[in-house]
XYZ file of C-alpha atoms in Angstrom:
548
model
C -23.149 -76.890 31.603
C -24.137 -73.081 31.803
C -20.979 -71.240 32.852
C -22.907 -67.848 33.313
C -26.006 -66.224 34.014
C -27.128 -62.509 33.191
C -29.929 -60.506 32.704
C -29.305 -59.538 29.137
C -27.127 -60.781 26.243
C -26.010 -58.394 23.305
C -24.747 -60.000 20.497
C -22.258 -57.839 18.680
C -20.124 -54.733 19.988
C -20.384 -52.317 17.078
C -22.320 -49.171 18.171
C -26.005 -50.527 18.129
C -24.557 -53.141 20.290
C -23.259 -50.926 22.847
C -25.813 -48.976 22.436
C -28.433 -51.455 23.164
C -25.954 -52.667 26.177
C -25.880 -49.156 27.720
C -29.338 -48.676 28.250
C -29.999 -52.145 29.054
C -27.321 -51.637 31.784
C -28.217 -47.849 32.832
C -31.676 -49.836 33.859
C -30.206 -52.511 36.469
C -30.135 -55.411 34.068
C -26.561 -57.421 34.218
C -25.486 -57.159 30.848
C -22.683 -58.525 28.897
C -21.946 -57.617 25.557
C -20.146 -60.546 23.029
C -18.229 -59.377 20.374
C -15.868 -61.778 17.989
C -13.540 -59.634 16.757
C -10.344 -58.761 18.709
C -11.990 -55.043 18.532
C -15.282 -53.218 19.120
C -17.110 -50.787 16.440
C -17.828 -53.305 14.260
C -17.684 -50.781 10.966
C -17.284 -48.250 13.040
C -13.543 -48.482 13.916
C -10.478 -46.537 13.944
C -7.687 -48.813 13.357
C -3.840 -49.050 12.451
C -3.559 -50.717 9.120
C 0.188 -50.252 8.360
C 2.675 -52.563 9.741
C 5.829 -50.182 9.161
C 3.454 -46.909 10.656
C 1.608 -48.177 13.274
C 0.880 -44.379 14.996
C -0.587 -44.135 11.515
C -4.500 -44.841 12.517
C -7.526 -44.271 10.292
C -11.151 -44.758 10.219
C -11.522 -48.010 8.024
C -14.623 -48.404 7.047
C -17.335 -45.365 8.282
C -15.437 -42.476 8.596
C -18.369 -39.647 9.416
C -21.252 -38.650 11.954
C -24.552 -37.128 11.345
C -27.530 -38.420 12.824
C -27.280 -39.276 16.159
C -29.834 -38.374 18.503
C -28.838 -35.492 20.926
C -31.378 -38.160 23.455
C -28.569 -40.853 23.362
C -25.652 -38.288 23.389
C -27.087 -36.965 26.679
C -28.472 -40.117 28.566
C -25.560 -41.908 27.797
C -23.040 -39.231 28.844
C -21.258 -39.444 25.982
C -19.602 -36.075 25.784
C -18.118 -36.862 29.278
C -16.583 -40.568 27.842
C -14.792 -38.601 25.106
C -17.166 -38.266 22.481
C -16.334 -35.022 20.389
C -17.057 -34.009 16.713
C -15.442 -31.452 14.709
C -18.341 -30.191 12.399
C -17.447 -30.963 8.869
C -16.192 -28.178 5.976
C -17.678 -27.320 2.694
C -18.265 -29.992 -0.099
C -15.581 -29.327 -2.684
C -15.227 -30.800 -6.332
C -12.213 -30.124 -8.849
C -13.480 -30.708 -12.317
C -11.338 -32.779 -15.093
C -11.731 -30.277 -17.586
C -10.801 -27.452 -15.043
C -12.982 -25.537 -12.593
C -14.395 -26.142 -9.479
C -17.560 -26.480 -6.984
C -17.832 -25.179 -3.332
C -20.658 -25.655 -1.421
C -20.760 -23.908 2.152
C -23.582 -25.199 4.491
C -23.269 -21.748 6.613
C -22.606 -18.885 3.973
C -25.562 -18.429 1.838
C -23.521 -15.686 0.131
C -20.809 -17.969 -0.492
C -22.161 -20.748 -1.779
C -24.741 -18.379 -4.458
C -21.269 -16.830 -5.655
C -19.987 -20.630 -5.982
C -23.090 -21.846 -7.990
C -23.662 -18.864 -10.193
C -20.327 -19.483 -11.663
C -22.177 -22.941 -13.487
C -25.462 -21.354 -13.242
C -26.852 -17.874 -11.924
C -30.507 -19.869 -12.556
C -29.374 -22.882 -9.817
C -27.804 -20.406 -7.630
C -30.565 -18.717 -6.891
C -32.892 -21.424 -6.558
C -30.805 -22.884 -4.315
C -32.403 -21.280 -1.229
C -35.895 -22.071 -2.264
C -34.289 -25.808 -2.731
C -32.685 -25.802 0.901
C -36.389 -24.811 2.361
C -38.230 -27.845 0.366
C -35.390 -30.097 2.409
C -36.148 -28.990 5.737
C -39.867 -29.064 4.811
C -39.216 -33.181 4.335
C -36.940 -32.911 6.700
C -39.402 -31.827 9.305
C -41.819 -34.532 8.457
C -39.159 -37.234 7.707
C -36.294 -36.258 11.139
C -39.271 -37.590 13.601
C -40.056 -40.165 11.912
C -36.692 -42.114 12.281
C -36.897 -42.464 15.878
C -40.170 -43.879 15.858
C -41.065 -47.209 15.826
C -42.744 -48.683 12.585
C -46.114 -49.621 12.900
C -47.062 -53.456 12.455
C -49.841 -52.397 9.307
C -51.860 -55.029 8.537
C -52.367 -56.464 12.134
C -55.892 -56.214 13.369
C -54.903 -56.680 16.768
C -55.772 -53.832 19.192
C -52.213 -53.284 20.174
C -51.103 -52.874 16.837
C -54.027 -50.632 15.570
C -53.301 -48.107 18.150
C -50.266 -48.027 17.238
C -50.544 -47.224 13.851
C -53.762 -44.835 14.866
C -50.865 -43.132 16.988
C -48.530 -42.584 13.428
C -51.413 -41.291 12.094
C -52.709 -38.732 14.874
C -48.371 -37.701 14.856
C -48.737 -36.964 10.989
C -52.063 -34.935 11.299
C -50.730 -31.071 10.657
C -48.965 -32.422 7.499
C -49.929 -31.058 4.687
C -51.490 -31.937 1.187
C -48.257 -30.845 -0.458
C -46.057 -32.618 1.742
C -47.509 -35.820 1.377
C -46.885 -35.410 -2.348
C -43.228 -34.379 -1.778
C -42.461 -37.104 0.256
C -43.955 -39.810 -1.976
C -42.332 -38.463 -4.413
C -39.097 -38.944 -2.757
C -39.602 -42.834 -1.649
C -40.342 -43.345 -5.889
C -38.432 -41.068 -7.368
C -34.409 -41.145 -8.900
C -32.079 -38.762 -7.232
C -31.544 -37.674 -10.697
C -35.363 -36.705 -11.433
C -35.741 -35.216 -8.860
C -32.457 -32.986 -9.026
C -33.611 -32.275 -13.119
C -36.581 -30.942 -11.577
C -34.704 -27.927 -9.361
C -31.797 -27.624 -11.543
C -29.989 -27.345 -14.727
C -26.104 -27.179 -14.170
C -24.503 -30.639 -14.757
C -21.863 -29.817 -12.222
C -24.702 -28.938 -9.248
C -26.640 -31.858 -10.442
C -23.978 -34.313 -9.647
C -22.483 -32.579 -6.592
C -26.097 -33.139 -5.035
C -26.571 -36.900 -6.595
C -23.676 -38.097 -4.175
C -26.315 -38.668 -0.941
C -28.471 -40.303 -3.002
C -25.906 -43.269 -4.106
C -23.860 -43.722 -1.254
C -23.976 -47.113 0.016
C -26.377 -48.171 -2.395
C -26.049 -50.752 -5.283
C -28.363 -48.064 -7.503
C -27.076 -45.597 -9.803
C -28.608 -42.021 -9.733
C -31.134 -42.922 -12.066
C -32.772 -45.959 -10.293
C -36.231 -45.198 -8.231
C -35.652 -44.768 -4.812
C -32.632 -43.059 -5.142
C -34.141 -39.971 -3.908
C -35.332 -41.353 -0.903
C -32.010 -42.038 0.294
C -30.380 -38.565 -0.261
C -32.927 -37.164 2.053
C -31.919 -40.039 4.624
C -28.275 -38.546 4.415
C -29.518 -34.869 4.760
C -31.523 -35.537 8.088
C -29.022 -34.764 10.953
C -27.182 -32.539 12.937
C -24.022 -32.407 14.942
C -25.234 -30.171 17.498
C -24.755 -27.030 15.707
C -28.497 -27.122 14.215
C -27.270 -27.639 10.806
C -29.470 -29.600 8.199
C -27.212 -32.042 7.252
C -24.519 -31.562 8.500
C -21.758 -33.909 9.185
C -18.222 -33.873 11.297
C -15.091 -36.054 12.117
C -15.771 -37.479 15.504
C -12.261 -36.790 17.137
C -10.114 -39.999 17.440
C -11.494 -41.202 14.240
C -15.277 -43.268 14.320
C -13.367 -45.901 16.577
C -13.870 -43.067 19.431
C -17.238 -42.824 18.874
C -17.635 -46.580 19.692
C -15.110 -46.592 22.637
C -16.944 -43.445 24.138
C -20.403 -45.471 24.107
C -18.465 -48.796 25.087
C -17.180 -46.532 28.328
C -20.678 -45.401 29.073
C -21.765 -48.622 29.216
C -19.529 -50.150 31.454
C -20.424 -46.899 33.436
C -23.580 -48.496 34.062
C -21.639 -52.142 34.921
C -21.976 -53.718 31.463
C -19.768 -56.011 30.802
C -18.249 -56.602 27.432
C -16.018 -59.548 25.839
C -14.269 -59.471 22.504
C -13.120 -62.734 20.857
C -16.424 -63.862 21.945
C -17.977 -65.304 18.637
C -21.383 -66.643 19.373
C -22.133 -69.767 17.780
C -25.352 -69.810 18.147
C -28.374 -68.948 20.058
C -30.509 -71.019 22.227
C -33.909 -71.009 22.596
C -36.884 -73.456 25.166
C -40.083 -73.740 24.144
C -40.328 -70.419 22.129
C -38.248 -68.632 24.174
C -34.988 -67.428 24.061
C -32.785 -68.935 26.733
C -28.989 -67.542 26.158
C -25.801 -68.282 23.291
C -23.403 -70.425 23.118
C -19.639 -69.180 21.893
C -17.773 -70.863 19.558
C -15.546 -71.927 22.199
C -18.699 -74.006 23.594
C -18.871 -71.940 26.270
C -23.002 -71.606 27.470
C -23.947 -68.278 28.719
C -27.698 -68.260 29.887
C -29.950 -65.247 29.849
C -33.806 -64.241 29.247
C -32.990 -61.300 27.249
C -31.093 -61.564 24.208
C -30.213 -58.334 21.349
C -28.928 -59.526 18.669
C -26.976 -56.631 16.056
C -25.916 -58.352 13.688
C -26.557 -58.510 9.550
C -30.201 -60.633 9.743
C -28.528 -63.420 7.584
C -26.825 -64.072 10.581
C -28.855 -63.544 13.317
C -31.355 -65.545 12.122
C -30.485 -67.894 9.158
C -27.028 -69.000 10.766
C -27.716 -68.496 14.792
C -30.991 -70.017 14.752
C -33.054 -73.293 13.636
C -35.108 -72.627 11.464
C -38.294 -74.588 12.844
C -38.337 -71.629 15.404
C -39.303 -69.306 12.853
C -41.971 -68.588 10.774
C -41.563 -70.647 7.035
C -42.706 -66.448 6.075
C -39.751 -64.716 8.359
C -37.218 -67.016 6.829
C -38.186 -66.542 3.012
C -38.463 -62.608 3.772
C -34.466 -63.007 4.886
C -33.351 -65.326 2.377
C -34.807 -62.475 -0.029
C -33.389 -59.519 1.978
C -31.224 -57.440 -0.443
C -27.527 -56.564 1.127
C -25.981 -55.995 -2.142
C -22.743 -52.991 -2.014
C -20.049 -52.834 -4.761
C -18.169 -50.388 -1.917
C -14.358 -50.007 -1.542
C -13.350 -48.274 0.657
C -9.607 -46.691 0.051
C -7.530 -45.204 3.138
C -4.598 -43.234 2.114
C -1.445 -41.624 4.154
C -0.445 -38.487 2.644
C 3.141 -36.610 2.735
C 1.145 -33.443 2.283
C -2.206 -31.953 1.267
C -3.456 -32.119 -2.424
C -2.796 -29.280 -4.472
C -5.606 -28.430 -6.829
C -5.215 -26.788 -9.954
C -8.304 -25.131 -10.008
C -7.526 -23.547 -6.095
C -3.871 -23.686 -5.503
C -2.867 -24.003 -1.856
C 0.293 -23.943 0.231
C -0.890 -26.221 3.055
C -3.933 -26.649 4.258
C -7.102 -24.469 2.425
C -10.481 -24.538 3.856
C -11.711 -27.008 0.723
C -9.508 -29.291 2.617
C -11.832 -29.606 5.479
C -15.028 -31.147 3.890
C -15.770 -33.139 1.838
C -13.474 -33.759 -1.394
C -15.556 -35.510 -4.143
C -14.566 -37.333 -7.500
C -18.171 -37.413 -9.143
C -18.407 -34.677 -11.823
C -21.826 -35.179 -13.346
C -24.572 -37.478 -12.529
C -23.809 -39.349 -15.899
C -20.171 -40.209 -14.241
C -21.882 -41.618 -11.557
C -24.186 -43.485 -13.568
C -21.861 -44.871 -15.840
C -19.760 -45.955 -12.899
C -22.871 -48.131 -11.730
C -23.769 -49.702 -15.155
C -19.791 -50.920 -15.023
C -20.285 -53.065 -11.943
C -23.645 -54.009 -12.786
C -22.533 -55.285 -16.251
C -20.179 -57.589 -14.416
C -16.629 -54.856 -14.263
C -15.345 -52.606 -11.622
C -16.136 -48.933 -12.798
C -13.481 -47.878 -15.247
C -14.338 -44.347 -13.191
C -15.008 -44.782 -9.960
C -16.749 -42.193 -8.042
C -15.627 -41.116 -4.737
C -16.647 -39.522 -1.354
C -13.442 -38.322 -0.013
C -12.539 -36.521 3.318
C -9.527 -35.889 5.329
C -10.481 -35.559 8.793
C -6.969 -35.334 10.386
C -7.083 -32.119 8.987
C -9.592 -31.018 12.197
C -8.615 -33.636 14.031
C -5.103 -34.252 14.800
C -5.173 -36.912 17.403
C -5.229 -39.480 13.755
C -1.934 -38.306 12.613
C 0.556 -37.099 15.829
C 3.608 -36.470 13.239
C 1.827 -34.904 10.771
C 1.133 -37.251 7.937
C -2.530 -36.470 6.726
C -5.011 -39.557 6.341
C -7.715 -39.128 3.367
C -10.711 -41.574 3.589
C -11.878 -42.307 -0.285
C -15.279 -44.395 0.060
C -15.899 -45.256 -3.184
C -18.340 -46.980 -5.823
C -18.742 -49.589 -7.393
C -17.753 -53.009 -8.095
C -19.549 -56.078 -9.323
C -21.357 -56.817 -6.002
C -20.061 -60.590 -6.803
C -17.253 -59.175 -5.635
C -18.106 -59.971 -2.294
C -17.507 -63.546 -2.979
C -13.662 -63.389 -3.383
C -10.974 -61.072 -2.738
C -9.897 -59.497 -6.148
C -6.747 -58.006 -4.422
C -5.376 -57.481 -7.828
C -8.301 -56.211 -9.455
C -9.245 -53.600 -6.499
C -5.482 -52.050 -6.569
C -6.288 -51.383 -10.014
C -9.413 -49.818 -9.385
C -7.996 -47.905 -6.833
C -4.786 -46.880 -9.519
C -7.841 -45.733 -11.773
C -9.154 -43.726 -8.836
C -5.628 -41.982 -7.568
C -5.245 -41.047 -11.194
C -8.429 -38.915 -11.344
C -7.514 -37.103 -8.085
C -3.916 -36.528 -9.822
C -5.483 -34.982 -12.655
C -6.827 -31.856 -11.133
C -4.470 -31.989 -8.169
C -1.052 -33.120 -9.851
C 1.388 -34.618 -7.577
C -1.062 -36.160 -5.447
C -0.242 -39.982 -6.483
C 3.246 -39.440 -5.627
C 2.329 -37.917 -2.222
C 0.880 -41.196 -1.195
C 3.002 -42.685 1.758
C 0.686 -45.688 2.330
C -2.734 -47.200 1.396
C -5.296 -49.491 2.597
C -8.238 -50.872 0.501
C -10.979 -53.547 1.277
C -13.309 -54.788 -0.900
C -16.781 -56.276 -0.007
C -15.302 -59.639 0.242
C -12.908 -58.102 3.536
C -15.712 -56.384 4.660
C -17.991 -59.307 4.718
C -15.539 -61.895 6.264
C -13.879 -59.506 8.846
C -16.889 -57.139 9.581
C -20.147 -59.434 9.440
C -21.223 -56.649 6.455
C -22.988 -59.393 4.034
C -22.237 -58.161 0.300
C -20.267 -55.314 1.645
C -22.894 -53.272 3.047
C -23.101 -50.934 5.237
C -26.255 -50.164 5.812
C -26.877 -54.508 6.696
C -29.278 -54.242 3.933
C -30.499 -51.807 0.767
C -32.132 -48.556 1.035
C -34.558 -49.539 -1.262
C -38.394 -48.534 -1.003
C -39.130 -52.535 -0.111
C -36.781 -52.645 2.116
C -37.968 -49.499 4.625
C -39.819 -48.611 7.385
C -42.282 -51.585 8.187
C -40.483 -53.639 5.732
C -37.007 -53.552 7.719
C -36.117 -56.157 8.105
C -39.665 -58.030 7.436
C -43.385 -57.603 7.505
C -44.560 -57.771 10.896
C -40.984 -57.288 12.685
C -40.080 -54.005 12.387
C -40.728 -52.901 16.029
C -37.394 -54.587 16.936
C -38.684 -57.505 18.482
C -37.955 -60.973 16.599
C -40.135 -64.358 16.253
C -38.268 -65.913 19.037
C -39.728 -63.874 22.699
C -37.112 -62.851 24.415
C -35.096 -61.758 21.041
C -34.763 -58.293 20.021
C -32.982 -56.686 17.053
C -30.948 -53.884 17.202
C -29.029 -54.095 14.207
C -28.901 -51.992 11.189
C -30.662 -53.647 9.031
C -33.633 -52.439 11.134
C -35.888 -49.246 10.560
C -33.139 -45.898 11.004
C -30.176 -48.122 10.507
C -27.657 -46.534 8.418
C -24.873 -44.877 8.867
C -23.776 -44.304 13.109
C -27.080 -43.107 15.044
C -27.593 -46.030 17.266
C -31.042 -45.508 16.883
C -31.295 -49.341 16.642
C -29.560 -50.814 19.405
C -31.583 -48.000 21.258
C -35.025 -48.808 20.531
C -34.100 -52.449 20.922
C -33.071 -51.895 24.426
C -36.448 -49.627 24.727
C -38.431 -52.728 23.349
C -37.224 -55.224 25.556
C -37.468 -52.835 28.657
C -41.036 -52.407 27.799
C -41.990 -55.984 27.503
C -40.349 -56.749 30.800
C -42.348 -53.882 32.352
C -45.316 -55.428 30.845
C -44.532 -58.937 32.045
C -43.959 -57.621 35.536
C -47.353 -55.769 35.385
C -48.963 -59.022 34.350
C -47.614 -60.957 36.844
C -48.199 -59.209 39.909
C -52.204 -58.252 38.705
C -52.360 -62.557 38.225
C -50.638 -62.908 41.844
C -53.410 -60.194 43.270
C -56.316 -62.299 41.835
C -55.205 -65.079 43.400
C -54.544 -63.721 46.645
């Protein structure tokens, strides 16, 4: 018996979702929006972790913005449902063997004194290397909100389409071209050997092209993804830059949930969908775990693929080709993410502080050299958690206070790697130690800091995968590797967000722009499905004309 009727079905409330949901709303369509945990955000939560502090909250899993579209900030309202970011501060790295690295996106002068103390060679090539970014990142930023084109189709639809990306890419240059294959096929590393010579720059730049990925710094492709990580802007213009959404990444998600019951979405947690129905071809509406039936034509679906489609759906309503391509899809991670409460601020040797110092604000690295990074891969891939683990750390609390109302500082390690078997069981014992191993590096150029640690929180791939949908731990829903992009996310002939099934759209991030919090997916998933309906609407009233 079908309990309820809408217009449109998302599946999933992390940000895509209610994304997706908002615009789907904001155009008339009764929406309702299912999510199974107790929570929405998905990965991008802000949550209270510690029993015995529970105004202690942090931002569990993603913990930054970057590359959201100023389009959805300002259609969706979100600055008026809360949505506020604190632009990041510089990148900062203590060295083991004494020393440090700051890197200030907005003081040229700054950061040349910073690098000339490793190399006066990198440090003044470093302007010439921040022009070559914006050069890619002027043919690469437009690119990510536009839809991939179906290559290989010979239908007339399809060939415009991809006549379209090429008329859009037509003032690009010779040399660009070049640069930008070289950046889907080249390592992060080769490509960094190839501007620099300073160990220290090398692997303060490698970071972007690693994180999230199950690739060390030397693995093609590598470069590829740093670039993804340096497209974006927090409203300040800034290549790159990032910021601390106030009220940790869960605000980001509750600001976009608010703007979408604005528009009279509704949304349900501890609403697992079971599965999804489909009649003759067509999608038809869900059923909950519960066994609840909710009915609806239009159905986005945001979840990892080997959900959406290998759990949610028979298989006979897919192509034999769609189903090998996601049985294949790689969603490997070896990520751990460590939350820590802090008594007070890390004092580093190198820069001694009383309180809070401006290398507090940004980013706070543990990844010396690219060959640290690289041996930390080869670890996990050999089968062992990295005996040094590398580390992207940031405190946000200290720019946003609303995290931390008596004080106590939160510091957000996400960190790399572990076997990406790992995702298979828990290995509580085995990830304290790896986060032991980890604590001890930052104690060595900032001593004191272990014994500052009030409280700590860390989850492995397996937690992530069982509590957050993130198959192997990753957040991305699925490798940045060169097979795995553009017209290949998530397969061949389905990377215009619209699925096998009519009716079912994907909006998850395991879809072309997915990775890291842009919504970009759950928005052009909403934009696909609007634009079919317009078309089926056309098509209907020319056939009613003929006949009358």
């Amino acid at each position: 018996m079908v309990s309820n009727q809408y217009d449109a079905i998302v599946i999933g409330g992390g940000h895509n979702g209610l994304v997706s949901a908002a615009y789907l709303a904001r155009s008339g369509a009764r929406t309702l929006v299912l999510e199974s945990r107790a929570s929405l955000g998905g990965a991008a939560t802000t949550e209270a972790p510690w029993e015995d502090a529970p105004h202690l909250r942090v931002t569990r899993l993603s913990y930054v913005m970057s590359l959201m579209p100023p389009t959805i900030v300002r259609e969706l309202n979100l600055e008026r449902h809360g949505y506020k970011v604190h632009p990041m501060g510089p990148y900062y790295q203590a060295f083991p063997e004494g020393g440090s690295l700051t890197i200030y996106e907005d003081d040229p002068k700054r950061t040349h004194e910073q690098l000339a103390r490793w190399s006066k060679k990198d440090a003044d090539v470093w302007p010439r290397w921040n022009e070559w970014l914006e050069g890619i990142a002027d043919v690469m930023g437009p690119m990510l909100t536009q839809v991939p084109p179906n290559i290989g189709s010979h239908r007339p639809g399809d060939l415009l389409d991809l006549a379209r990306l090429g008329w859009s890419q037509r003032g690009i240059s010779t040399r660009a071209v070049a640069d930008v294959t070289r950046l889907f096929t080249m390592s992060i590393a080769d490509l960094l050997d190839d501007w620099f010579e300073s160990p220290q720059i090398k692997g303060a730049l490698a970071v972007n092209g690693v994180i999230g990925t199950w690739a060390g710094p030397y693995e093609p492709g590598t470069a590829y993804v740093m670039a993804h990580h340096s497209i974006g802007d927090v409203g300040d213009g800034q290549l790159g830059s990032w910021g601390y959404p106030e009220g940790g990444m869960g605000a980001v998600s509750e600001a976009i949930a608010r703007s979408a019951r604005s528009f009279g979405a509704e949304i349900r947690t501890q609403a697992r969908v079971s599965r999804v129905t489909v009649r003759g071809g067509r999608v038809s509406g869900v059923v909950l775990d519960s066994g609840e039936e909710i009915s609806a034509p239009l159905v986005v679906t945001t979840l990892h693929p080997k959900i959406a489609f290998l759990e949610h759906l028979p298989r006979t309503e897919l192509p034999d080709d769609f189903v090998t391509d996601i049985e294949h899809w790689k969603t490997r991670s070896g990520v751990v993410k460590i939350n820590l409460a802090l008594s007070e601020l890390p004092n580093f040797t190198a820069d001694p502080s009383s309180g809070q110092a401006e290398h507090h604000t940004g980013s706070v690295e543990m990844a010396p050299t690219m060959e640290y990074i690289e041996a930390a891969f080869i670890d996990a891939r050999n089968g062992r958690p990295a005996l040094l683990p590398f580390s992207d750390g940031v405190i946000p609390t200290t720019l946003d206070r609303t995290l931390n109302p008596d004080g106590t500082h939160i510091m957000s390690l996400f960190t790399q790697w572990v076997p990406a078997e790992w995702a298979a069981e828990p290995h509580t014992a085995e990830l304290d130690a790896y986060a032991d191993r980890l604590i001890d590096l930052y104690d060595q150029v900032a001593p004191g800091f272990k014994s500052s640690i009030l409280h700590r929180d860390v989850v492995g791939p397996h937690e992530m995968e069982e509590e957050y949908g993130l198959i192997g731990g990753n957040i991305f829903h699925g490798e940045l590797s060169l097979e795995q992009l553009f017209h290949m996310r998530p397969a061949p002939g389905f990377a215009d967000y619209r699925t096998p099934v009519h009716g079912l759209y994907n909006g998850g991030s395991a879809t072309h722009a997915g990775g890291g919090v842009c919504g970009i997916p759950g928005w052009q998933a909403a934009r696909a499905a609007l634009a079919d309906q317009k078309r089926s609407s056309r098509r209907l009233l020319s056939a009613l004309g003929r006949r009358s």
